[in-house]
Structures are given as C-alpha cells and as structure tokens.
Tab-separated table of C-alpha atoms in Angstrom:
chain	number	residue	atom	x	y	z
T	1	UNK	CA	-10.818	-46.898	25.171
T	2	UNK	CA	-9.136	-44.166	23.206
T	3	UNK	CA	-7.273	-40.984	23.922
T	4	UNK	CA	-7.940	-37.789	22.005
T	5	UNK	CA	-4.782	-36.206	20.735
T	6	UNK	CA	-4.447	-33.732	17.918
T	7	UNK	CA	-6.247	-31.315	15.658
T	8	UNK	CA	-4.547	-32.232	12.420
T	9	UNK	CA	-2.457	-29.870	10.356
T	10	UNK	CA	-0.549	-32.308	8.223
T	11	UNK	CA	-0.909	-34.821	5.422
T	12	UNK	CA	-1.540	-38.280	6.779
T	13	UNK	CA	-1.051	-41.802	5.528
T	14	UNK	CA	-4.676	-41.882	4.457
T	15	UNK	CA	-3.828	-39.290	1.849
T	16	UNK	CA	-6.001	-36.565	3.344
T	17	UNK	CA	-4.951	-33.091	4.424
T	18	UNK	CA	-6.091	-32.071	7.883
T	19	UNK	CA	-5.851	-28.403	8.798
T	20	UNK	CA	-7.030	-27.031	12.145
T	21	UNK	CA	-7.381	-23.459	10.917
T	22	UNK	CA	-9.290	-24.078	7.719
T	23	UNK	CA	-9.071	-21.164	5.306
T	24	UNK	CA	-12.278	-21.301	3.327
T	25	UNK	CA	-12.975	-19.218	0.286
T	26	UNK	CA	-16.197	-17.272	0.533
T	27	UNK	CA	-16.769	-18.224	-3.081
T	28	UNK	CA	-18.441	-21.496	-3.943
T	29	UNK	CA	-16.108	-24.381	-4.674
T	30	UNK	CA	-16.827	-27.982	-5.511
T	31	UNK	CA	-16.277	-30.509	-2.723
T	32	UNK	CA	-16.187	-34.251	-2.526
T	33	UNK	CA	-19.778	-35.428	-2.415
T	34	UNK	CA	-21.197	-36.967	0.730
T	35	UNK	CA	-21.970	-40.637	0.972
T	36	UNK	CA	-25.537	-39.724	0.069
T	37	UNK	CA	-28.559	-38.758	2.089
T	38	UNK	CA	-29.764	-41.580	4.278
T	39	UNK	CA	-33.361	-42.609	3.878
T	40	UNK	CA	-35.697	-43.512	6.763
T	41	UNK	CA	-35.710	-47.214	7.593
T	42	UNK	CA	-38.853	-48.873	6.232
T	43	UNK	CA	-38.667	-51.676	8.819
T	44	UNK	CA	-38.389	-49.206	11.697
T	45	UNK	CA	-41.385	-47.326	10.323
T	46	UNK	CA	-43.307	-50.605	10.194
T	47	UNK	CA	-42.597	-51.198	13.863
T	48	UNK	CA	-39.327	-53.130	14.156
T	49	UNK	CA	-35.816	-53.221	12.709
T	50	UNK	CA	-33.598	-56.166	13.616
T	51	UNK	CA	-30.385	-54.249	12.824
T	52	UNK	CA	-30.880	-51.680	15.587
T	53	UNK	CA	-27.933	-49.276	15.900
T	54	UNK	CA	-26.165	-50.991	13.018
T	55	UNK	CA	-28.911	-50.123	10.554
T	56	UNK	CA	-27.563	-47.868	7.765
T	57	UNK	CA	-30.951	-46.144	7.471
T	58	UNK	CA	-32.549	-43.529	9.701
T	59	UNK	CA	-34.616	-44.685	12.649
T	60	UNK	CA	-37.008	-41.775	12.446
T	61	UNK	CA	-40.614	-41.235	11.420
T	62	UNK	CA	-40.573	-40.867	7.626
T	63	UNK	CA	-43.553	-38.506	7.755
T	64	UNK	CA	-41.980	-36.283	10.418
T	65	UNK	CA	-38.831	-36.096	8.299
T	66	UNK	CA	-40.969	-34.598	5.534
T	67	UNK	CA	-42.756	-32.351	8.025
T	68	UNK	CA	-46.228	-33.896	7.625
T	69	UNK	CA	-46.717	-36.428	10.447
T	70	UNK	CA	-50.394	-36.297	11.387
T	71	UNK	CA	-49.846	-37.928	14.784
T	72	UNK	CA	-47.501	-35.187	16.026
T	73	UNK	CA	-46.410	-35.673	19.656
T	74	UNK	CA	-48.551	-38.829	19.875
T	75	UNK	CA	-46.446	-40.581	17.268
T	76	UNK	CA	-44.653	-43.634	18.673
T	77	UNK	CA	-41.707	-43.157	16.332
T	78	UNK	CA	-38.846	-40.726	16.797
T	79	UNK	CA	-39.097	-37.229	15.396
T	80	UNK	CA	-36.124	-35.029	14.481
T	81	UNK	CA	-35.770	-32.119	16.910
T	82	UNK	CA	-38.936	-32.765	18.891
T	83	UNK	CA	-41.969	-35.019	19.421
T	84	UNK	CA	-40.963	-38.366	20.840
T	85	UNK	CA	-37.228	-37.769	20.646
T	86	UNK	CA	-34.888	-34.765	20.601
T	87	UNK	CA	-31.799	-35.320	18.496
T	88	UNK	CA	-28.315	-34.232	19.537
T	89	UNK	CA	-27.556	-32.829	16.122
T	90	UNK	CA	-29.045	-34.200	12.924
T	91	UNK	CA	-29.762	-37.759	11.907
T	92	UNK	CA	-28.879	-37.101	8.298
T	93	UNK	CA	-25.501	-37.747	6.797
T	94	UNK	CA	-26.137	-34.752	4.532
T	95	UNK	CA	-25.770	-32.493	7.562
T	96	UNK	CA	-22.035	-31.857	7.361
T	97	UNK	CA	-21.633	-30.507	10.896
T	98	UNK	CA	-23.625	-32.759	13.190
T	99	UNK	CA	-23.907	-36.260	14.549
T	100	UNK	CA	-25.562	-39.119	12.692
T	101	UNK	CA	-27.042	-40.776	15.764
T	102	UNK	CA	-30.162	-39.854	17.714
T	103	UNK	CA	-29.394	-41.526	21.050
T	104	UNK	CA	-28.934	-39.456	24.185
T	105	UNK	CA	-25.906	-39.634	26.478
T	106	UNK	CA	-25.633	-41.403	29.823
T	107	UNK	CA	-26.043	-38.041	31.564
T	108	UNK	CA	-22.959	-36.247	30.293
T	109	UNK	CA	-23.202	-33.201	28.029
T	110	UNK	CA	-21.852	-35.227	25.131
T	111	UNK	CA	-20.149	-38.528	24.351
T	112	UNK	CA	-17.885	-39.281	21.411
T	113	UNK	CA	-17.816	-42.941	20.454
T	114	UNK	CA	-16.254	-45.304	17.900
T	115	UNK	CA	-17.665	-48.535	16.533
T	116	UNK	CA	-15.714	-51.277	14.745
T	117	UNK	CA	-18.862	-53.187	13.842
T	118	UNK	CA	-19.308	-54.947	17.173
T	119	UNK	CA	-20.321	-52.196	19.607
T	120	UNK	CA	-20.025	-48.495	20.396
T	121	UNK	CA	-17.181	-47.583	22.788
T	122	UNK	CA	-16.494	-44.229	24.476
T	123	UNK	CA	-13.442	-42.210	23.468
T	124	UNK	CA	-11.367	-41.245	26.503
T	125	UNK	CA	-10.728	-37.528	27.044
T	126	UNK	CA	-13.358	-36.698	24.473
T	127	UNK	CA	-13.578	-33.121	25.790
T	128	UNK	CA	-10.561	-32.498	23.564
T	129	UNK	CA	-12.493	-33.657	20.509
T	130	UNK	CA	-15.454	-31.548	21.573
T	131	UNK	CA	-13.279	-28.458	22.037
T	132	UNK	CA	-11.986	-28.774	18.487
T	133	UNK	CA	-15.416	-29.639	17.087
T	134	UNK	CA	-16.837	-26.438	18.568
T	135	UNK	CA	-14.509	-24.362	16.362
T	136	UNK	CA	-16.143	-23.707	12.968
T	137	UNK	CA	-12.882	-23.727	11.006
T	138	UNK	CA	-11.730	-27.122	12.330
T	139	UNK	CA	-12.304	-29.778	9.696
T	140	UNK	CA	-10.901	-32.817	11.473
T	141	UNK	CA	-8.905	-34.222	14.353
T	142	UNK	CA	-6.542	-37.166	14.760
T	143	UNK	CA	-6.688	-39.217	17.958
T	144	UNK	CA	-3.981	-41.578	19.157
T	145	UNK	CA	-3.640	-44.510	21.564
T	146	UNK	CA	-6.838	-46.196	20.463
T	147	UNK	CA	-7.054	-49.951	20.018
T	148	UNK	CA	-7.306	-49.181	16.297
T	149	UNK	CA	-4.148	-47.076	16.228
T	150	UNK	CA	-4.292	-43.461	15.077
T	151	UNK	CA	-7.800	-42.481	14.007
T	152	UNK	CA	-8.643	-39.420	11.897
T	153	UNK	CA	-12.177	-38.046	12.272
T	154	UNK	CA	-13.745	-35.833	9.625
T	155	UNK	CA	-16.059	-33.410	11.471
T	156	UNK	CA	-17.863	-32.194	8.360
T	157	UNK	CA	-18.999	-35.650	7.285
T	158	UNK	CA	-18.819	-37.404	10.664
T	159	UNK	CA	-16.779	-40.310	9.418
T	160	UNK	CA	-13.389	-41.943	10.001
T	161	UNK	CA	-10.759	-41.725	7.272
T	162	UNK	CA	-9.143	-44.907	5.972
T	163	UNK	CA	-10.513	-47.335	8.580
T	164	UNK	CA	-13.618	-49.478	8.805
T	165	UNK	CA	-14.903	-47.544	11.800
T	166	UNK	CA	-17.947	-45.453	12.560
T	167	UNK	CA	-17.956	-42.343	14.729
T	168	UNK	CA	-20.781	-40.552	16.469
T	169	UNK	CA	-21.429	-37.758	18.963
T	170	UNK	CA	-24.161	-38.398	21.501
T	171	UNK	CA	-25.932	-35.420	23.045
T	172	UNK	CA	-27.883	-34.762	26.239
T	173	UNK	CA	-30.409	-32.656	24.329
T	174	UNK	CA	-29.224	-29.376	25.885
T	175	UNK	CA	-26.489	-28.417	23.442
T	176	UNK	CA	-26.554	-24.823	22.200
T	177	UNK	CA	-25.797	-24.831	18.485
T	178	UNK	CA	-24.219	-21.901	16.655
T	179	UNK	CA	-24.564	-21.274	12.927
T	180	UNK	CA	-21.692	-19.795	10.920
T	181	UNK	CA	-21.187	-18.552	7.366
T	182	UNK	CA	-17.948	-17.849	5.503
T	183	UNK	CA	-17.262	-14.207	4.709
T	184	UNK	CA	-13.916	-12.859	3.486
T	185	UNK	CA	-12.182	-16.139	4.379
T	186	UNK	CA	-13.540	-16.096	7.956
T	187	UNK	CA	-16.342	-17.902	9.737
T	188	UNK	CA	-18.909	-15.363	10.932
T	189	UNK	CA	-21.700	-16.100	13.405
T	190	UNK	CA	-25.236	-15.480	12.256
T	191	UNK	CA	-26.917	-12.842	14.406
T	192	UNK	CA	-23.834	-10.692	15.003
T	193	UNK	CA	-23.485	-7.092	13.859
T	194	UNK	CA	-21.479	-6.484	10.710
T	195	UNK	CA	-18.204	-4.549	10.494
T	196	UNK	CA	-20.148	-1.274	10.264
T	197	UNK	CA	-22.193	-2.018	13.384
T	198	UNK	CA	-25.388	-2.788	11.498
T	199	UNK	CA	-27.672	-5.357	13.155
T	200	UNK	CA	-28.046	-8.770	11.586
T	201	UNK	CA	-31.261	-9.467	9.650
T	202	UNK	CA	-31.446	-12.966	11.130
T	203	UNK	CA	-31.102	-14.568	14.558
T	204	UNK	CA	-29.076	-17.702	15.176
T	205	UNK	CA	-31.922	-19.127	17.268
T	206	UNK	CA	-34.388	-18.713	14.387
T	207	UNK	CA	-32.172	-20.751	12.091
T	208	UNK	CA	-31.807	-23.487	14.702
T	209	UNK	CA	-35.553	-23.671	15.342
T	210	UNK	CA	-36.215	-24.136	11.630
T	211	UNK	CA	-33.461	-26.723	11.332
T	212	UNK	CA	-34.781	-28.726	14.287
T	213	UNK	CA	-38.283	-28.693	12.836
T	214	UNK	CA	-37.078	-30.039	9.485
T	215	UNK	CA	-33.374	-30.723	8.756
T	216	UNK	CA	-34.145	-31.248	5.073
T	217	UNK	CA	-35.688	-27.820	4.560
T	218	UNK	CA	-34.153	-24.355	4.260
T	219	UNK	CA	-34.243	-20.983	6.022
T	220	UNK	CA	-34.899	-17.798	4.062
T	221	UNK	CA	-34.206	-14.205	5.115
T	222	UNK	CA	-33.702	-10.816	3.523
T	223	UNK	CA	-31.038	-8.152	3.810
T	224	UNK	CA	-32.088	-5.004	2.023
T	225	UNK	CA	-33.569	-6.003	-1.286
T	226	UNK	CA	-31.614	-9.261	-1.532
T	227	UNK	CA	-32.994	-12.648	-0.491
T	228	UNK	CA	-30.775	-15.316	1.054
T	229	UNK	CA	-31.538	-18.989	1.567
T	230	UNK	CA	-29.705	-21.364	3.907
T	231	UNK	CA	-30.092	-24.849	2.433
T	232	UNK	CA	-29.684	-27.309	5.289
T	233	UNK	CA	-28.997	-30.491	3.243
T	234	UNK	CA	-26.214	-28.720	1.340
T	235	UNK	CA	-25.022	-26.533	4.231
T	236	UNK	CA	-24.890	-23.575	1.856
T	237	UNK	CA	-26.183	-20.026	1.908
T	238	UNK	CA	-27.277	-19.016	-1.566
T	239	UNK	CA	-28.364	-15.707	-3.053
T	240	UNK	CA	-28.819	-14.458	-6.595
T	241	UNK	CA	-25.143	-14.675	-7.556
T	242	UNK	CA	-23.248	-16.088	-4.594
T	243	UNK	CA	-22.933	-19.318	-2.628
T	244	UNK	CA	-21.241	-19.473	0.751
T	245	UNK	CA	-20.386	-22.329	3.058
T	246	UNK	CA	-22.411	-22.789	6.235
T	247	UNK	CA	-21.639	-24.869	9.295
T	248	UNK	CA	-23.301	-25.679	12.607
T	249	UNK	CA	-21.183	-26.295	15.691
T	250	UNK	CA	-21.903	-26.636	19.439
T	251	UNK	CA	-21.009	-24.142	22.126
T	252	UNK	CA	-18.230	-25.860	24.057
T	253	UNK	CA	-19.132	-27.188	27.495
T	254	UNK	CA	-16.859	-28.853	30.018
T	255	UNK	CA	-18.152	-32.133	31.348
T	256	UNK	CA	-19.363	-31.923	34.934
T	257	UNK	CA	-20.419	-35.475	35.733
T	258	UNK	CA	-18.189	-37.978	37.516
T	259	UNK	CA	-14.826	-38.762	35.976
T	260	UNK	CA	-15.550	-36.406	33.093
T	261	UNK	CA	-15.265	-33.432	35.447
T	262	UNK	CA	-11.769	-34.569	36.386
T	263	UNK	CA	-10.865	-34.852	32.716
T	264	UNK	CA	-12.083	-31.331	32.050
T	265	UNK	CA	-10.105	-30.000	34.984
T	266	UNK	CA	-6.945	-31.592	33.654
T	267	UNK	CA	-7.405	-29.557	30.493
T	268	UNK	CA	-5.977	-30.008	27.081
T	269	UNK	CA	-2.360	-30.264	28.233
T	270	UNK	CA	-2.729	-33.859	29.387
T	271	UNK	CA	-3.387	-35.185	25.904
T	272	UNK	CA	-0.717	-37.822	25.755
T	273	UNK	CA	2.686	-38.584	27.228
T	274	UNK	CA	5.361	-36.761	25.279
T	275	UNK	CA	2.990	-34.277	23.628
T	276	UNK	CA	2.280	-30.660	24.477
T	277	UNK	CA	0.079	-28.047	22.805
T	278	UNK	CA	2.027	-25.185	21.254
T	279	UNK	CA	0.640	-21.956	19.810
T	280	UNK	CA	2.277	-20.471	16.729
T	281	UNK	CA	1.806	-17.533	14.374
T	282	UNK	CA	2.589	-17.369	10.660
T	283	UNK	CA	5.388	-15.024	9.641
T	284	UNK	CA	5.642	-12.977	6.441
T	285	UNK	CA	7.668	-15.732	4.770
T	286	UNK	CA	5.078	-18.373	5.594
T	287	UNK	CA	7.181	-19.905	8.371
T	288	UNK	CA	5.496	-20.668	11.692
T	289	UNK	CA	6.903	-19.254	14.954
T	290	UNK	CA	6.116	-20.139	18.564
T	291	UNK	CA	4.657	-17.492	20.850
T	292	UNK	CA	7.462	-16.644	23.297
T	293	UNK	CA	8.146	-13.746	25.631
T	294	UNK	CA	11.658	-13.072	24.238
T	295	UNK	CA	12.542	-10.798	27.144
T	296	UNK	CA	14.774	-7.824	26.353
T	297	UNK	CA	14.374	-8.176	22.593
T	298	UNK	CA	12.551	-5.950	20.110
T	299	UNK	CA	9.859	-8.620	19.873
T	300	UNK	CA	9.287	-9.042	23.615
T	301	UNK	CA	5.790	-10.427	24.158
T	302	UNK	CA	3.525	-10.250	27.189
T	303	UNK	CA	2.336	-13.839	26.684
T	304	UNK	CA	3.765	-17.284	26.056
T	305	UNK	CA	2.314	-20.277	24.281
T	306	UNK	CA	1.318	-21.704	27.683
T	307	UNK	CA	-0.560	-18.492	28.563
T	308	UNK	CA	-2.526	-18.760	25.338
T	309	UNK	CA	-3.276	-22.439	25.962
T	310	UNK	CA	-4.717	-21.686	29.409
T	311	UNK	CA	-7.020	-19.049	27.939
T	312	UNK	CA	-8.042	-21.404	25.152
T	313	UNK	CA	-8.953	-24.132	27.651
T	314	UNK	CA	-11.295	-21.758	29.458
T	315	UNK	CA	-13.219	-20.986	26.274
T	316	UNK	CA	-12.157	-22.219	22.806
T	317	UNK	CA	-14.390	-19.581	21.183
T	318	UNK	CA	-13.073	-16.559	23.086
T	319	UNK	CA	-10.531	-13.832	22.335
T	320	UNK	CA	-7.531	-12.528	24.238
T	321	UNK	CA	-5.296	-9.467	23.964
T	322	UNK	CA	-1.546	-9.154	24.513
T	323	UNK	CA	1.306	-6.810	23.717
T	324	UNK	CA	4.532	-7.063	21.719
T	325	UNK	CA	6.989	-4.246	22.252
T	326	UNK	CA	4.173	-1.944	23.364
T	327	UNK	CA	1.842	-2.749	20.436
T	328	UNK	CA	-1.540	-4.344	21.228
T	329	UNK	CA	-2.736	-7.486	19.472
T	330	UNK	CA	-5.824	-9.668	19.718
T	331	UNK	CA	-6.050	-13.427	19.265
T	332	UNK	CA	-9.382	-14.714	17.975
T	333	UNK	CA	-9.626	-18.452	18.702
T	334	UNK	CA	-12.837	-18.792	16.691
T	335	UNK	CA	-11.250	-17.376	13.541
T	336	UNK	CA	-7.690	-18.510	14.415
T	337	UNK	CA	-6.205	-15.135	13.530
T	338	UNK	CA	-4.028	-12.520	15.253
T	339	UNK	CA	-4.928	-8.857	14.671
T	340	UNK	CA	-2.824	-5.740	15.261
T	341	UNK	CA	-5.413	-3.523	16.968
T	342	UNK	CA	-3.864	-0.346	15.536
T	343	UNK	CA	-3.058	-1.305	11.943
T	344	UNK	CA	-5.703	-4.081	11.682
T	345	UNK	CA	-3.077	-6.295	10.019
T	346	UNK	CA	-3.880	-9.977	10.571
T	347	UNK	CA	-1.840	-13.171	10.731
T	348	UNK	CA	-2.876	-16.794	10.893
T	349	UNK	CA	-2.348	-18.655	14.165
T	350	UNK	CA	-2.514	-22.351	14.897
T	351	UNK	CA	-2.371	-24.873	17.735
T	352	UNK	CA	-0.152	-27.951	17.247
T	353	UNK	CA	1.273	-30.737	19.377
T	354	UNK	CA	5.028	-31.032	19.831
C-alpha cells in the first residue's frame, strides 16, 4: 500500500520541522500539547460499541485503567498490559512514544498501518519505519509512494501531519521496550552505568512493569538523597528542581515471517527508486559532509557511507569504530554522534536520502 522512505531532516509543506537526530535540551521546555488524554469508551464498558476500531475512545476496562478492577483476569474487557489483552504499547494518546491501538499483529513482530477513515491498510516496507522508531532521538519520518502522497508521521504523538489520516503500530505482544531520559543533550538508557561507572539506581524492566500495570501512573526511585519520579502521562522525569524528557521505544527486530523476511533482507537501501541512504557528519562550520574514504589524503577514512549503512541495518542501536588518518573514532547510532576516542570531541551525524 505504501512505501517507507525517509527519516525527515527538513521543513515540509505542512510547516513542521522533522529532524532525525533530535537535539533535546535536558532542561524542561514547553511543547505543543497533545490532543488530550482519551477516556475509556462508556459503550464498550457497557458491553458493545458500534464504532469498533473507529471509536475515538479507549476500548479498555475503565476500572483496570485506574488500577482497581475487582474481576482481574476474569474480566471480559481488555486490560492494559495484562489480563484479557496485552497491549503493543499504550492505548493512551498521552503516551508520546507508543501506539494508540491494542490489536495484535497477524503474526509478524509489528505492523505499521494507515487509515483514511474506511479501513486500516499495511504500510509496505514498514521495517524502515520501525528501525527509525526504535531510535529515541527520532521524532518523525516521511514516507513516499502511498496512495495519499507523501505522509509525515509524528512518532511522539502517533499522528499524521497535515492529512486526515490515522496511524498505528500493531504489536505481537513480545516487543522489548527501552526507556530513555535526556541528559546533557543525549538520550540515555535507564539501567546503564553512569560516566563514572556507578550502577544505575533503577532497572529498565522495573519501569516497564510499572508502566504496563498502569500507564497513567508514575514510577519513583531514589539516587542518593534525591527522589525522582517518572510521570508516564507526561513522559517526564521530575525531581526537586529539574524536569527531563522521557521516551519509550522498542528494541528493533527484523521481520521473520513470510514476505516480511524478504523485506528485512533487502535492508534499508531499497527504500525507493532513485533514493539512497547517505551518512554525513557535521563540520566545524555547520556544513554537512559525506563519509568517504578519501584515499591518499590527510582525511583518509577506513569507512564509507555504505559501510556505515550496512552496520546500521544490522542493528540501528549499535556502535561502530573506524579510523581517519590513524585516529580512532566511534559512531553511536543511538545518540547519532561521532566521538574521537582520544580527545572525546564529538560531532553530530545524520542519515539522509539522496
């Protein structure tokens, strides 16, 4: 139905700015408000809703959503994160990093779909969307060759810009979700050691368990004498004098079932006729330069843009090292930065289509 194409890094006709390597401030900043938290459907909770998938309200047990359903696993209605149904992500539009639909896939790891008001239709080559969605800094992606023309998807709010379309990500229930927090303009995984090697006071799995049990609640932990709270509806970590952004993204998986396995094997290079992924780094003047070997020059590199793309396809959250004129560097796909391993100087990197 549609072909996934590009993680956006440009201003589009819809008037929005799409940047694949989002540089977030670790300070709190005001954002455009969400469309509002969706309430549970009263007709669904009474036993039947004639609108089905088109209903703008949540098809979930209103008591389970508040964490006080007395029927528990015996409840005939769907429960978030357990009970009668396990959600692939959250069913709340206030969750800025997850799907807004509770249905499971047809057997694949995930399915990205669009709806123009008549029915939900699969997006072709949606492993490309999933690869970008798995990166915490990626705010959006633009896909081409759909029957609706170019479509821009906002990952944080799970909506389509400038078109009367809906978007959703279906899940097989086995997705591993990773929680991130902004720190010094970078997305840091919860549960990892800090720069000094100190262990984290919280585990990623503990946050996820609490979120699955009640997406409208919060998770509290301590580091030293300071108390931190992760507020799920706001996707913020708050402490006494600081607020930081939080996001929740899936660990990338390549599809293994049927035609999807062939799509995954083709990789991200077969996005669209006439397009090719290119990796670039930001120079001191702010100009972007392609990764090239430049043999025989003072900037001779051990890798090309194609080498980086192959590594990225294998694991969009990994890292790779290379050399330029004998100096060692590391590319961090998760943070989208290049680091000189000796001087620790960093540069921004990005992936664009040319």
